[in-house]
Amino acid sequence: MSTKQYTVADFKSDTKVTWCPGCGDFAILTALQKSMVELGIEPHETAVISGIGCSSRLPYFMSTYGFHTIHGRGSAIATGVKVANPRLSVWQITGDGDCLAIGGNHFIHAVRRNVNLNIILMNNRIYGLTKGQFSPTTEKGFVTKSSPFGTIEEPFEPAELTLGARGQFFARSIDVDMPTTQECMTTAAKHEGAAVVEVLQNCVIFADGIHDEVSERTTRAEKTIILRHGEKMIFGANRDKGLMLDGIKLKVVTIGENGISENDLLTHDAVESDNFLHYKLAMMHHQGFPMALGVIRNVEAASYDQEVERQIAEVQAKKPIRKLQDYLLSGETWEVI
Amino acid sequence: MTVQHKVTELEQVVIRFSGDSGDGMQLVGNIFSNLSATLGNEISTFPDYPAEMRAPQGTLNGVSGFQVQVGKSVLTPGDRADVLVAMNPAALKTNAKSLHPRSIVIIDEDSFTDRDLKKADFLTDNPFEELKITQVQVVSCPITSLVKNSLVDSGFDGKTILRSKNMFALGLVCWLFNRPLDSAIPFLEKKFSKKPAVLAANVKVLNDGFNFGANTHASISTYRIESSNEQEKGIYCDVNGNSATAFGLIAAAERANLPLFLGSYPITPATDVLHELAKHKNLGVKAIQCEDEIAAVCSAIGASFAGHLAATSTSGPGLALKGEAIGLAVMTEIPLVVVDVQRGGPSTGLPTKTEQSDLLQALYGRNGDSPAVVVAAKSPLDCFDMAFNAAKIALEHMTPVILLTDGFIANGSSAWKIPNIDAMPAIKPPFVTEEIKEGWKAYQRNEETLVRSWAKPGIPGFEHRIGGLEKHYTTSAISMDAANHQKMTNTRYNKIAKVALDIPLLEIEGDENAELLVVGWGGTFGHLHSAVNQLLDEGKSVAYTHFQYINPLPSNTAEVLKKYKKILVCELNTGQFAGYLRGVIPGVNILQYNKVEGQPFMLSELVDCFTKTMEA
């Protein structure tokens, strides 16, 4: 925690931001800088690590310590940074190609190990930097330069992958909704462990409008629901709709209809360790339900970097030897006189 | 009974223990080596494991061997065995080709039944004739039944009792070489310290084996091996190359006053580096087993960025996977030690066998003009020094350093005089200081050494961004400028070239004025050095030089090589170093001697080859 009060300007580097005009990344960059101010972390105690892609240019625009690495390896490099120095606030910036295609293996293992990283996954469902090929999150059938007749493969759902890798934190937001993005980022930073924040981001050049259904101002209130821990699951332009459980399935209900009151609605419990309902919520937009935004899962568990330190401390408490030479002399030796 | 027997004095002797992978041959081989070292012999060992996980008992694929040479001036585990312990027919068959014609072969006759012979694909009931090794002196001993009888009242079940067979063999070998059992017992006490009953049983069987030799085999010569008078005073332990590599990295971390980080992924024959480092949490070592080879090198790069001494350990296939990330370390000028324990290739190749065929991969296996330092260890003990030196160069020159060892020296061991680590050179990485804070840039460099300064995250005022994109020489910002890329490429190249100022000059052994210069690099030192010495002892004129530094080469390399009419580069590949030298130092007459059989050189083949080259 800093003694100095930092401002957004303190987190901006003097490097010119080179994203296309209108790119969703700008809003995410600003939300990140605002989150850091809100969190009270210091630029020199912060490391922003990325792979390759449009989104991965982000570290250059920050005034923190930063490392723009190679395609897909951000999670692995960030793991090394965090294990080496757990006192740093480590942010991994990645995109749907970088994180889920070439970097899929590192991503799931960072999540499984629960390395204390804040992973910001900017999902525009397209490859932007290589100019318009489909990504692992591109909807089936979508026409791109590398799928001129439409893709023939099913996409990943980042939430499903995160929970499948036994992730303890997942949040989702949309680039145009800066307050929710910021809320997700700050909660992620406070979570000890791998915290995945998916931000749906618009690529104005190669997949413009891909998220319109949920991001359009006119339809957003009906098509999304913002989940907050401890709050009732209510949505809609008139705040008159909500979610209930029907057996093991979710259902959308209208408050005031069929005798349903606010009290009958589900209350979001992000800290429940059983991920069953988190999974249902994260995936419900595939059934025509609103898309869940906000912090969907936020469960405490020991982080990998803490475990590394704990185990070293535990062994050191049992074994007094601290220098290699003493270790070698304590083993099987003989003397030549 | 007093037995009169012949005692033969030997300068060196080669002993090979061989049996099923469950027969405990590695254990008795190790004990025999270590007790010989405590008696003043020099030792060099080489374990030879099967590549199969656990092949069926008694079959050729399941044979596990351990060879040791003991005596004076010992630099290799030796070519051919003077004594072979063969616990079954498969062990005999596997080792038949690497025996001296008149060697002693100790067999367990209980496991040479027709069934056993069949398992080892023998067609007749006389394995010695079938293998054409009829001149060997066979010590046939019913080891299995003697051990069963000996331990009949021990209370152990049959399976446990048979596990002591290896101790009988050890006892017999101790008798053969005049080793008092008192020198063996402390090693058993250590091994079985928590199981007193097992210890007692093993000591009993050890004695049985010794007594069997003393009582029944007066006709066989026993040996007295000459002690070395070359051993320095001091405290010694036995160490293999992989452990020595791990210790070298720990020593470097201590001398740099930095924590050590290892990112690794299991791969034969390098895994023991990870095993060794994973043990030393009390020394503060962070050894991480990653999800794959790429994550292993990348986590190390991350740890290095955060200010640790960082390393990754692997073998050839793993080095191939790490190539792109090593390029990132070249581009971002980050210290990194990459240990490549070479094995037979290409592809999966011969995982448990040795080779030197990753040299060009280490030098050039990355995209772009991507110079890195490449060094090679020459022996199990030299792994310690070269791992230390690799780390020192990496930290002081802000560069990845690839350390090449190989399966032969990684698994081979020698007696090691425990060094005084506090007296080793201090390692001084170019960390940023308050004085240079004003206007500091990430790629700002020492104009003399071309080394950039290192700012660990956490220090206010030095926040910076690095990455794989080309950067501007002065502003450190991303730059696609043509002239700047030329300048940065030259700078990266020259920075590595300047490492030559910090490495020792090439030295010549033998006759400096000879016509023939034998050249080696890496783990072949022991064999090449011994072969050259043999010729020198015979009065021949030959010179020898050995490379531990491959890129950059020692600065007197051209000057040295140009003195010789014939230069014979010997390596366990098809000529990678020879080709490299031809490219770097044109105008010298470079000849080649190459072997890719997955095995080290043999002294005899080298002596032959050198003699022919001299005469040609």
mmCIF file with all atom_site columns, C-alpha atoms in Angstrom, chain B residues 228-302:
data_model
loop_
_atom_site.group_PDB
_atom_site.id
_atom_site.type_symbol
_atom_site.label_atom_id
_atom_site.label_alt_id
_atom_site.label_comp_id
_atom_site.label_asym_id
_atom_site.label_entity_id
_atom_site.label_seq_id
_atom_site.pdbx_PDB_ins_code
_atom_site.Cartn_x
_atom_site.Cartn_y
_atom_site.Cartn_z
_atom_site.occupancy
_atom_site.B_iso_or_equiv
_atom_site.pdbx_formal_charge
_atom_site.auth_seq_id
_atom_site.auth_comp_id
_atom_site.auth_asym_id
_atom_site.auth_atom_id
_atom_site.pdbx_PDB_model_num
ATOM 1  C CA . SER B 1 228 ? 46.818 -42.307 -6.303  1.00 0.00 ? 228 SER B CA 1
ATOM 2  C CA . ASN B 1 229 ? 49.503 -40.002 -5.040  1.00 0.00 ? 229 ASN B CA 1
ATOM 3  C CA . GLU B 1 230 ? 48.015 -37.136 -6.985  1.00 0.00 ? 230 GLU B CA 1
ATOM 4  C CA . GLN B 1 231 ? 45.025 -36.540 -4.729  1.00 0.00 ? 231 GLN B CA 1
ATOM 5  C CA . GLU B 1 232 ? 45.076 -33.280 -2.871  1.00 0.00 ? 232 GLU B CA 1
ATOM 6  C CA . LYS B 1 233 ? 44.475 -33.276 0.840   1.00 0.00 ? 233 LYS B CA 1
ATOM 7  C CA . GLY B 1 234 ? 40.980 -32.405 1.825   1.00 0.00 ? 234 GLY B CA 1
ATOM 8  C CA . ILE B 1 235 ? 37.486 -33.642 2.413   1.00 0.00 ? 235 ILE B CA 1
ATOM 9  C CA . TYR B 1 236 ? 35.974 -35.556 -0.465  1.00 0.00 ? 236 TYR B CA 1
ATOM 10 C CA . CYS B 1 237 ? 32.605 -36.819 -1.533  1.00 0.00 ? 237 CYS B CA 1
ATOM 11 C CA . ASP B 1 238 ? 31.355 -38.701 -4.554  1.00 0.00 ? 238 ASP B CA 1
ATOM 12 C CA . VAL B 1 239 ? 29.434 -36.614 -7.055  1.00 0.00 ? 239 VAL B CA 1
ATOM 13 C CA . ASN B 1 240 ? 27.939 -37.194 -10.481 1.00 0.00 ? 240 ASN B CA 1
ATOM 14 C CA . GLY B 1 241 ? 27.770 -34.600 -13.220 1.00 0.00 ? 241 GLY B CA 1
ATOM 15 C CA . ASN B 1 242 ? 24.100 -33.696 -12.785 1.00 0.00 ? 242 ASN B CA 1
ATOM 16 C CA . SER B 1 243 ? 24.470 -33.099 -9.062  1.00 0.00 ? 243 SER B CA 1
ATOM 17 C CA . ALA B 1 244 ? 27.676 -31.178 -9.686  1.00 0.00 ? 244 ALA B CA 1
ATOM 18 C CA . THR B 1 245 ? 25.770 -28.970 -12.139 1.00 0.00 ? 245 THR B CA 1
ATOM 19 C CA . ALA B 1 246 ? 23.107 -28.327 -9.513  1.00 0.00 ? 246 ALA B CA 1
ATOM 20 C CA . PHE B 1 247 ? 25.739 -27.524 -6.884  1.00 0.00 ? 247 PHE B CA 1
ATOM 21 C CA . GLY B 1 248 ? 27.520 -25.168 -9.296  1.00 0.00 ? 248 GLY B CA 1
ATOM 22 C CA . LEU B 1 249 ? 24.303 -23.200 -9.715  1.00 0.00 ? 249 LEU B CA 1
ATOM 23 C CA . ILE B 1 250 ? 23.756 -23.038 -5.950  1.00 0.00 ? 250 ILE B CA 1
ATOM 24 C CA . ALA B 1 251 ? 27.345 -21.919 -5.436  1.00 0.00 ? 251 ALA B CA 1
ATOM 25 C CA . ALA B 1 252 ? 26.887 -19.196 -8.051  1.00 0.00 ? 252 ALA B CA 1
ATOM 26 C CA . ALA B 1 253 ? 23.704 -17.985 -6.364  1.00 0.00 ? 253 ALA B CA 1
ATOM 27 C CA . GLU B 1 254 ? 25.608 -17.751 -3.075  1.00 0.00 ? 254 GLU B CA 1
ATOM 28 C CA . ARG B 1 255 ? 28.503 -15.861 -4.654  1.00 0.00 ? 255 ARG B CA 1
ATOM 29 C CA . ALA B 1 256 ? 26.062 -13.504 -6.406  1.00 0.00 ? 256 ALA B CA 1
ATOM 30 C CA . ASN B 1 257 ? 24.026 -13.126 -3.239  1.00 0.00 ? 257 ASN B CA 1
ATOM 31 C CA . LEU B 1 258 ? 20.862 -13.900 -5.196  1.00 0.00 ? 258 LEU B CA 1
ATOM 32 C CA . PRO B 1 259 ? 18.163 -16.526 -4.737  1.00 0.00 ? 259 PRO B CA 1
ATOM 33 C CA . LEU B 1 260 ? 18.300 -19.424 -7.206  1.00 0.00 ? 260 LEU B CA 1
ATOM 34 C CA . PHE B 1 261 ? 15.306 -20.338 -9.358  1.00 0.00 ? 261 PHE B CA 1
ATOM 35 C CA . LEU B 1 262 ? 15.063 -23.435 -11.535 1.00 0.00 ? 262 LEU B CA 1
ATOM 36 C CA . GLY B 1 263 ? 12.200 -23.987 -13.956 1.00 0.00 ? 263 GLY B CA 1
ATOM 37 C CA . SER B 1 264 ? 12.322 -27.503 -15.308 1.00 0.00 ? 264 SER B CA 1
ATOM 38 C CA . TYR B 1 265 ? 10.408 -30.355 -16.890 1.00 0.00 ? 265 TYR B CA 1
ATOM 39 C CA . PRO B 1 266 ? 11.433 -33.989 -16.471 1.00 0.00 ? 266 PRO B CA 1
ATOM 40 C CA . ILE B 1 267 ? 13.553 -35.334 -19.342 1.00 0.00 ? 267 ILE B CA 1
ATOM 41 C CA . THR B 1 268 ? 16.188 -38.048 -19.489 1.00 0.00 ? 268 THR B CA 1
ATOM 42 C CA . PRO B 1 269 ? 19.102 -37.683 -18.793 1.00 0.00 ? 269 PRO B CA 1
ATOM 43 C CA . ALA B 1 270 ? 18.713 -34.198 -17.257 1.00 0.00 ? 270 ALA B CA 1
ATOM 44 C CA . THR B 1 271 ? 16.053 -34.871 -14.635 1.00 0.00 ? 271 THR B CA 1
ATOM 45 C CA . ASP B 1 272 ? 18.549 -35.386 -11.821 1.00 0.00 ? 272 ASP B CA 1
ATOM 46 C CA . VAL B 1 273 ? 19.439 -31.696 -11.989 1.00 0.00 ? 273 VAL B CA 1
ATOM 47 C CA . LEU B 1 274 ? 15.819 -30.960 -11.050 1.00 0.00 ? 274 LEU B CA 1
ATOM 48 C CA . HIS B 1 275 ? 15.853 -33.726 -8.411  1.00 0.00 ? 275 HIS B CA 1
ATOM 49 C CA . GLU B 1 276 ? 18.994 -32.356 -6.821  1.00 0.00 ? 276 GLU B CA 1
ATOM 50 C CA . LEU B 1 277 ? 17.815 -28.755 -6.735  1.00 0.00 ? 277 LEU B CA 1
ATOM 51 C CA . ALA B 1 278 ? 14.356 -29.718 -5.461  1.00 0.00 ? 278 ALA B CA 1
ATOM 52 C CA . LYS B 1 279 ? 16.032 -31.083 -2.331  1.00 0.00 ? 279 LYS B CA 1
ATOM 53 C CA . HIS B 1 280 ? 17.611 -27.845 -1.230  1.00 0.00 ? 280 HIS B CA 1
ATOM 54 C CA . LYS B 1 281 ? 14.714 -25.742 -0.006  1.00 0.00 ? 281 LYS B CA 1
ATOM 55 C CA . ASN B 1 282 ? 16.632 -25.058 3.192   1.00 0.00 ? 282 ASN B CA 1
ATOM 56 C CA . LEU B 1 283 ? 19.261 -23.373 1.015   1.00 0.00 ? 283 LEU B CA 1
ATOM 57 C CA . GLY B 1 284 ? 16.432 -21.217 -0.349  1.00 0.00 ? 284 GLY B CA 1
ATOM 58 C CA . VAL B 1 285 ? 16.366 -22.820 -3.815  1.00 0.00 ? 285 VAL B CA 1
ATOM 59 C CA . LYS B 1 286 ? 13.089 -22.448 -5.682  1.00 0.00 ? 286 LYS B CA 1
ATOM 60 C CA . ALA B 1 287 ? 12.920 -25.452 -8.023  1.00 0.00 ? 287 ALA B CA 1
ATOM 61 C CA . ILE B 1 288 ? 9.688  -25.570 -9.962  1.00 0.00 ? 288 ILE B CA 1
ATOM 62 C CA . GLN B 1 289 ? 8.430  -28.463 -12.066 1.00 0.00 ? 289 GLN B CA 1
ATOM 63 C CA . CYS B 1 290 ? 6.473  -26.874 -14.888 1.00 0.00 ? 290 CYS B CA 1
ATOM 64 C CA . GLU B 1 291 ? 3.791  -28.093 -17.293 1.00 0.00 ? 291 GLU B CA 1
ATOM 65 C CA . ASP B 1 292 ? 6.207  -28.299 -20.215 1.00 0.00 ? 292 ASP B CA 1
ATOM 66 C CA . GLU B 1 293 ? 9.667  -27.371 -21.459 1.00 0.00 ? 293 GLU B CA 1
ATOM 67 C CA . ILE B 1 294 ? 8.506  -23.999 -22.710 1.00 0.00 ? 294 ILE B CA 1
ATOM 68 C CA . ALA B 1 295 ? 6.949  -23.068 -19.376 1.00 0.00 ? 295 ALA B CA 1
ATOM 69 C CA . ALA B 1 296 ? 10.153 -24.211 -17.685 1.00 0.00 ? 296 ALA B CA 1
ATOM 70 C CA . VAL B 1 297 ? 12.350 -21.769 -19.588 1.00 0.00 ? 297 VAL B CA 1
ATOM 71 C CA . CYS B 1 298 ? 9.687  -19.034 -19.503 1.00 0.00 ? 298 CYS B CA 1
ATOM 72 C CA . SER B 1 299 ? 9.209  -19.225 -15.746 1.00 0.00 ? 299 SER B CA 1
ATOM 73 C CA . ALA B 1 300 ? 12.990 -18.940 -15.437 1.00 0.00 ? 300 ALA B CA 1
ATOM 74 C CA . ILE B 1 301 ? 12.942 -15.865 -17.677 1.00 0.00 ? 301 ILE B CA 1
ATOM 75 C CA . GLY B 1 302 ? 10.213 -14.384 -15.461 1.00 0.00 ? 302 GLY B CA 1
#
